[in-house]
CSV table of C-alpha atoms in Angstrom, one decimal:
chain,number,residue,atom,x,y,z
I,1,UNK,CA,0.0,0.0,0.0
I,2,UNK,CA,2.8,2.4,1.0
I,3,UNK,CA,4.7,1.6,-2.3
I,4,UNK,CA,1.5,2.3,-4.3
I,5,UNK,CA,1.0,5.7,-2.6
I,6,UNK,CA,4.6,6.6,-3.1
I,7,UNK,CA,4.3,5.7,-6.8
I,8,UNK,CA,1.2,8.0,-7.2
I,9,UNK,CA,3.0,10.8,-5.4
I,10,UNK,CA,6.0,10.5,-7.6
I,11,UNK,CA,3.9,10.6,-10.7
I,12,UNK,CA,2.3,13.8,-9.5
I,13,UNK,CA,5.7,15.3,-8.8
I,14,UNK,CA,6.9,14.4,-12.4
I,15,UNK,CA,3.7,15.9,-13.9
I,16,UNK,CA,3.8,19.1,-11.9
I,17,UNK,CA,6.6,21.0,-13.8
I,18,UNK,CA,4.2,21.2,-16.8
I,19,UNK,CA,2.1,23.6,-14.8
I,20,UNK,CA,5.1,26.0,-14.6
I,21,UNK,CA,5.7,26.2,-18.4
I,22,UNK,CA,4.8,29.3,-20.4
I,23,UNK,CA,1.6,27.7,-21.7
I,24,UNK,CA,0.7,26.6,-18.2
I,25,UNK,CA,1.1,30.1,-16.8
I,26,UNK,CA,-1.1,31.7,-19.5
I,27,UNK,CA,-3.7,29.0,-19.0
I,28,UNK,CA,-3.8,29.7,-15.2
I,29,UNK,CA,-7.1,31.7,-15.3
I,30,UNK,CA,-8.8,28.8,-17.2
I,31,UNK,CA,-8.3,26.4,-14.3
I,32,UNK,CA,-11.2,28.1,-12.5
I,33,UNK,CA,-13.5,29.7,-15.1
I,34,UNK,CA,-16.0,30.8,-12.5
I,35,UNK,CA,-13.5,32.7,-10.5
I,36,UNK,CA,-12.1,34.3,-13.6
I,37,UNK,CA,-15.5,35.4,-14.7
I,38,UNK,CA,-16.2,36.7,-11.2
I,39,UNK,CA,-13.0,38.8,-11.3
I,40,UNK,CA,-14.0,40.4,-14.5
I,41,UNK,CA,-17.6,41.1,-13.3
I,42,UNK,CA,-16.4,42.6,-10.0
I,43,UNK,CA,-13.7,44.8,-11.7
I,44,UNK,CA,-15.9,46.0,-14.5
I,45,UNK,CA,-18.8,46.7,-12.2
I,46,UNK,CA,-16.5,48.7,-9.8
I,47,UNK,CA,-15.0,50.7,-12.7
I,48,UNK,CA,-18.4,51.4,-14.2
I,49,UNK,CA,-19.6,52.7,-10.8
I,50,UNK,CA,-16.5,54.9,-10.6
I,51,UNK,CA,-17.0,56.1,-14.2
I,52,UNK,CA,-20.7,57.1,-13.8
I,53,UNK,CA,-20.0,58.6,-10.3
I,54,UNK,CA,-17.6,61.1,-12.0
I,55,UNK,CA,-19.5,64.2,-12.7
I,56,UNK,CA,-19.8,65.3,-16.3
I,57,UNK,CA,-18.1,68.6,-17.1
I,58,UNK,CA,-18.5,71.3,-19.7
I,59,UNK,CA,-15.3,72.2,-21.6
I,60,UNK,CA,-14.9,75.7,-22.9
I,61,UNK,CA,-12.2,76.3,-25.5
I,62,UNK,CA,-10.1,79.4,-26.5
I,63,UNK,CA,-7.7,79.5,-29.4
I,64,UNK,CA,-4.5,81.6,-29.2
I,65,UNK,CA,-2.9,82.4,-32.5
I,66,UNK,CA,0.7,83.6,-32.8
I,67,UNK,CA,0.8,86.6,-35.2
I,68,UNK,CA,4.3,88.0,-34.4
I,69,UNK,CA,7.1,87.3,-36.8
I,70,UNK,CA,10.8,87.5,-35.9
I,71,UNK,CA,12.4,90.5,-37.7
I,72,UNK,CA,15.9,91.9,-38.0
I,73,UNK,CA,15.2,94.6,-35.3
I,74,UNK,CA,15.4,94.0,-31.6
I,75,UNK,CA,11.7,95.2,-31.2
I,76,UNK,CA,10.5,92.6,-33.7
I,77,UNK,CA,12.5,89.9,-32.0
I,78,UNK,CA,11.1,90.7,-28.6
I,79,UNK,CA,7.5,90.5,-29.9
I,80,UNK,CA,8.0,87.0,-31.2
I,81,UNK,CA,7.1,84.3,-28.8
I,82,UNK,CA,7.4,80.5,-28.8
I,83,UNK,CA,4.7,78.1,-27.8
I,84,UNK,CA,6.8,76.8,-24.9
I,85,UNK,CA,7.4,80.3,-23.4
I,86,UNK,CA,3.6,81.0,-23.8
I,87,UNK,CA,2.8,77.9,-21.8
I,88,UNK,CA,5.2,78.9,-19.1
I,89,UNK,CA,3.4,82.3,-18.9
I,90,UNK,CA,0.0,80.6,-18.8
I,91,UNK,CA,1.0,78.4,-15.8
I,92,UNK,CA,2.5,81.3,-13.9
I,93,UNK,CA,0.8,82.8,-10.8
I,94,UNK,CA,0.4,86.1,-12.6
I,95,UNK,CA,-2.1,84.3,-15.0
I,96,UNK,CA,-3.5,81.2,-13.4
I,97,UNK,CA,-3.4,82.6,-9.9
I,98,UNK,CA,-4.8,86.0,-10.7
I,99,UNK,CA,-7.6,84.4,-12.7
I,100,UNK,CA,-8.6,82.1,-9.9
I,101,UNK,CA,-8.5,85.0,-7.4
I,102,UNK,CA,-10.6,87.3,-9.6
I,103,UNK,CA,-13.2,84.6,-10.2
I,104,UNK,CA,-13.0,83.1,-6.7
I,105,UNK,CA,-12.6,79.8,-8.5
I,106,UNK,CA,-13.3,76.6,-6.5
I,107,UNK,CA,-10.0,75.3,-5.1
I,108,UNK,CA,-8.4,78.6,-6.2
I,109,UNK,CA,-5.3,78.2,-8.4
I,110,UNK,CA,-5.0,74.5,-7.7
I,111,UNK,CA,-8.6,73.8,-8.7
I,112,UNK,CA,-8.1,75.8,-11.9
I,113,UNK,CA,-4.9,74.0,-12.8
I,114,UNK,CA,-6.6,70.7,-12.3
I,115,UNK,CA,-9.3,71.7,-14.8
I,116,UNK,CA,-7.1,73.5,-17.3
I,117,UNK,CA,-5.5,71.8,-20.2
I,118,UNK,CA,-3.3,73.4,-22.9
I,119,UNK,CA,-3.0,71.7,-26.3
I,120,UNK,CA,-0.7,73.2,-29.0
I,121,UNK,CA,-1.7,72.1,-32.5
I,122,UNK,CA,1.1,70.2,-34.3
I,123,UNK,CA,2.8,72.1,-37.2
I,124,UNK,CA,0.9,75.3,-36.4
I,125,UNK,CA,1.2,78.3,-34.2
I,126,UNK,CA,-2.1,77.8,-32.5
I,127,UNK,CA,-2.4,77.2,-28.8
I,128,UNK,CA,-5.8,75.8,-27.5
I,129,UNK,CA,-6.9,76.3,-23.9
I,130,UNK,CA,-9.5,74.1,-22.3
I,131,UNK,CA,-11.2,74.7,-19.0
I,132,UNK,CA,-13.6,71.9,-17.8
I,133,UNK,CA,-16.2,72.7,-15.1
I,134,UNK,CA,-19.6,71.4,-14.1
I,135,UNK,CA,-21.0,74.9,-14.7
I,136,UNK,CA,-20.7,75.9,-18.4
I,137,UNK,CA,-20.8,79.6,-17.5
I,138,UNK,CA,-17.9,79.1,-15.0
I,139,UNK,CA,-15.9,77.3,-17.6
I,140,UNK,CA,-16.4,80.1,-20.2
I,141,UNK,CA,-15.6,82.8,-17.8
I,142,UNK,CA,-12.4,81.1,-16.6
I,143,UNK,CA,-11.0,80.5,-20.1
I,144,UNK,CA,-11.9,84.0,-21.3
I,145,UNK,CA,-10.3,85.7,-18.2
I,146,UNK,CA,-7.3,83.4,-18.4
I,147,UNK,CA,-6.8,84.5,-22.0
I,148,UNK,CA,-7.1,88.2,-21.0
I,149,UNK,CA,-4.6,87.8,-18.2
I,150,UNK,CA,-2.2,86.0,-20.4
I,151,UNK,CA,-2.2,88.7,-23.0
I,152,UNK,CA,-1.8,91.4,-20.4
I,153,UNK,CA,1.0,89.6,-18.7
I,154,UNK,CA,2.8,89.0,-22.0
I,155,UNK,CA,2.5,92.7,-22.9
I,156,UNK,CA,3.7,93.8,-19.5
I,157,UNK,CA,6.8,91.6,-19.9
I,158,UNK,CA,7.5,93.0,-23.3
I,159,UNK,CA,7.1,96.5,-22.0
I,160,UNK,CA,9.6,95.8,-19.2
I,161,UNK,CA,12.0,94.2,-21.8
I,162,UNK,CA,11.7,97.2,-24.0
I,163,UNK,CA,12.4,99.7,-21.2
I,164,UNK,CA,15.4,97.6,-20.2
I,165,UNK,CA,16.7,97.7,-23.8
I,166,UNK,CA,16.0,101.5,-24.0
I,167,UNK,CA,18.1,102.1,-20.8
I,168,UNK,CA,20.9,100.1,-22.2
I,169,UNK,CA,20.9,102.1,-25.5
I,170,UNK,CA,20.8,105.4,-23.6
I,171,UNK,CA,23.8,104.4,-21.5
I,172,UNK,CA,25.7,103.6,-24.7
I,173,UNK,CA,24.8,107.1,-26.0
I,174,UNK,CA,26.0,108.7,-22.8
I,175,UNK,CA,29.2,106.7,-23.1
I,176,UNK,CA,29.8,108.0,-26.6
I,177,UNK,CA,29.2,111.6,-25.4
I,178,UNK,CA,31.8,111.1,-22.7
I,179,UNK,CA,34.3,109.8,-25.3
I,180,UNK,CA,33.7,112.9,-27.4
I,181,UNK,CA,34.4,115.1,-24.3
I,182,UNK,CA,37.6,113.1,-23.5
I,183,UNK,CA,38.7,113.6,-27.1
I,184,UNK,CA,38.9,117.3,-26.6
I,185,UNK,CA,41.5,116.7,-23.9
I,186,UNK,CA,43.6,114.4,-26.1
I,187,UNK,CA,46.3,115.6,-28.3
I,188,UNK,CA,45.9,113.9,-31.7
I,189,UNK,CA,46.1,115.0,-35.3
I,190,UNK,CA,43.2,116.7,-36.9
I,191,UNK,CA,42.7,113.9,-39.4
I,192,UNK,CA,42.5,111.3,-36.7
I,193,UNK,CA,40.2,113.5,-34.7
I,194,UNK,CA,37.8,113.9,-37.7
I,195,UNK,CA,37.8,110.1,-38.4
I,196,UNK,CA,37.1,109.3,-34.8
I,197,UNK,CA,34.4,111.8,-34.4
I,198,UNK,CA,32.8,110.5,-37.6
I,199,UNK,CA,32.7,106.9,-36.2
I,200,UNK,CA,31.3,108.0,-32.9
I,201,UNK,CA,28.6,110.1,-34.7
I,202,UNK,CA,27.5,107.1,-36.9
I,203,UNK,CA,27.3,104.9,-33.9
I,204,UNK,CA,25.3,107.4,-32.0
I,205,UNK,CA,22.9,107.8,-34.9
I,206,UNK,CA,22.2,104.1,-35.0
I,207,UNK,CA,21.6,104.0,-31.2
I,208,UNK,CA,19.2,106.9,-31.5
I,209,UNK,CA,17.3,105.2,-34.3
I,210,UNK,CA,16.9,102.1,-32.1
I,211,UNK,CA,15.6,104.2,-29.2
I,212,UNK,CA,13.1,105.9,-31.6
I,213,UNK,CA,11.9,102.5,-32.8
I,214,UNK,CA,11.2,101.5,-29.2
I,215,UNK,CA,9.4,104.7,-28.5
I,216,UNK,CA,7.3,104.7,-31.7
I,217,UNK,CA,6.4,101.0,-31.8
I,218,UNK,CA,4.9,100.0,-28.4
I,219,UNK,CA,5.2,96.3,-27.6
I,220,UNK,CA,2.3,94.0,-28.4
I,221,UNK,CA,1.5,90.6,-26.9
I,222,UNK,CA,2.1,88.8,-30.3
I,223,UNK,CA,-1.0,86.7,-29.9
I,224,UNK,CA,-4.6,87.2,-30.9
I,225,UNK,CA,-7.5,85.2,-29.4
I,226,UNK,CA,-10.6,83.9,-31.0
I,227,UNK,CA,-14.0,84.4,-29.2
I,228,UNK,CA,-14.9,81.4,-27.0
I,229,UNK,CA,-18.5,80.1,-27.1
I,230,UNK,CA,-20.6,78.8,-24.3
I,231,UNK,CA,-20.3,74.9,-24.2
I,232,UNK,CA,-23.6,73.1,-24.5
I,233,UNK,CA,-22.5,69.4,-24.0
I,234,UNK,CA,-21.1,67.9,-20.8
I,235,UNK,CA,-18.7,65.0,-21.1
I,236,UNK,CA,-17.1,62.5,-18.8
I,237,UNK,CA,-13.5,61.3,-19.0
I,238,UNK,CA,-12.7,59.1,-21.9
I,239,UNK,CA,-14.5,55.7,-21.5
I,240,UNK,CA,-11.8,53.7,-23.4
I,241,UNK,CA,-9.3,54.6,-20.6
I,242,UNK,CA,-11.6,53.1,-18.0
I,243,UNK,CA,-12.3,50.0,-20.1
I,244,UNK,CA,-8.7,49.3,-20.8
I,245,UNK,CA,-7.7,49.8,-17.1
I,246,UNK,CA,-10.6,47.5,-16.1
I,247,UNK,CA,-9.5,44.8,-18.5
I,248,UNK,CA,-5.9,44.9,-17.4
I,249,UNK,CA,-6.8,44.8,-13.7
I,250,UNK,CA,-9.3,41.9,-14.2
I,251,UNK,CA,-6.6,39.9,-16.0
I,252,UNK,CA,-4.1,40.4,-13.1
I,253,UNK,CA,-6.7,39.4,-10.5
I,254,UNK,CA,-7.7,36.4,-12.5
I,255,UNK,CA,-4.1,35.2,-12.4
I,256,UNK,CA,-4.0,35.6,-8.6
I,257,UNK,CA,-7.5,34.5,-7.6
I,258,UNK,CA,-8.4,31.9,-10.3
I,259,UNK,CA,-5.8,29.2,-9.4
I,260,UNK,CA,-6.9,26.6,-6.9
I,261,UNK,CA,-5.3,26.4,-3.5
I,262,UNK,CA,-2.9,23.7,-4.6
I,263,UNK,CA,-1.2,26.2,-6.9
I,264,UNK,CA,-0.7,28.6,-4.1
I,265,UNK,CA,0.7,25.9,-1.8
I,266,UNK,CA,3.1,24.5,-4.4
I,267,UNK,CA,2.1,20.9,-3.9
I,268,UNK,CA,-1.1,18.7,-4.5
I,269,UNK,CA,-3.4,18.1,-1.6
I,270,UNK,CA,-3.6,14.5,-0.5
I,271,UNK,CA,-6.5,12.4,-1.8
I,272,UNK,CA,-8.8,10.5,0.5
I,273,UNK,CA,-6.8,7.3,0.0
I,274,UNK,CA,-3.6,9.1,1.0
I,275,UNK,CA,-5.4,10.5,4.1
I,276,UNK,CA,-6.5,7.1,5.2
I,277,UNK,CA,-3.0,5.8,4.7
I,278,UNK,CA,-1.6,8.5,6.9
I,279,UNK,CA,-4.2,7.8,9.6
I,280,UNK,CA,-3.2,4.1,9.5
I,281,UNK,CA,0.5,5.0,9.9
I,282,UNK,CA,-0.3,7.3,12.7
I,283,UNK,CA,-2.3,4.6,14.5
I,284,UNK,CA,0.4,2.0,14.0
I,285,UNK,CA,3.1,4.3,15.4
I,286,UNK,CA,0.9,5.1,18.4
I,287,UNK,CA,0.4,1.4,19.1
I,288,UNK,CA,4.1,0.7,19.0
């Protein structure tokens, strides 16, 4: 009897490695179809409840179009702006924070940042702003004021940059004037003096033209905005994301929960015949 049981146990040990092959691993959920189906039902039901409990929001859109073109002059270069720098300005406290404070937005700047998305169009100079909110009027007001604050902040930065540039040019002109004064105290030939004064005069004229350009061409934001419209349709987050996440989570749980206890334990549970044999051996040892 003992030899027979040992032979059965040895055959099980020889057959067990097949369960650990690649095919065996992928077929693990099929060992208990009911548990696998239950995993999928529970996960999909939970994700569906989470999806429908998420409030639908209205999304207001505003388009910002770059109209500035880089030119040879400093003023034209300052007006030009890249999409990356525009995004940095939009996320600054001077724009997002000021907008949230003016509107008394729920959650203040953090709440507005959570509901704000910026999407630049590929191969274009168009920047799209989206603000999602349960109230369509709140979403429209937020995206409109956000655009106004962005244009104002962009223009303010350009004005500061222009004033800084003008101050640098004026200092250069003052330096040239000082060189002319110092030239009167220097003993040089008349020909060299005339040549040097001519060079200083030409340089001063160029600097004065640059200052005149800054004074006559005030900085502009470099962007124009398109009028936003009141959203009429509320949407929830993308359903395929929830479906894909649910499917992946259900597969993982089916690999964990579907296998029988013998897979977790790493060995086969004894049959009734083996249990009786063990009881006989225990009784025999106790009698001895």
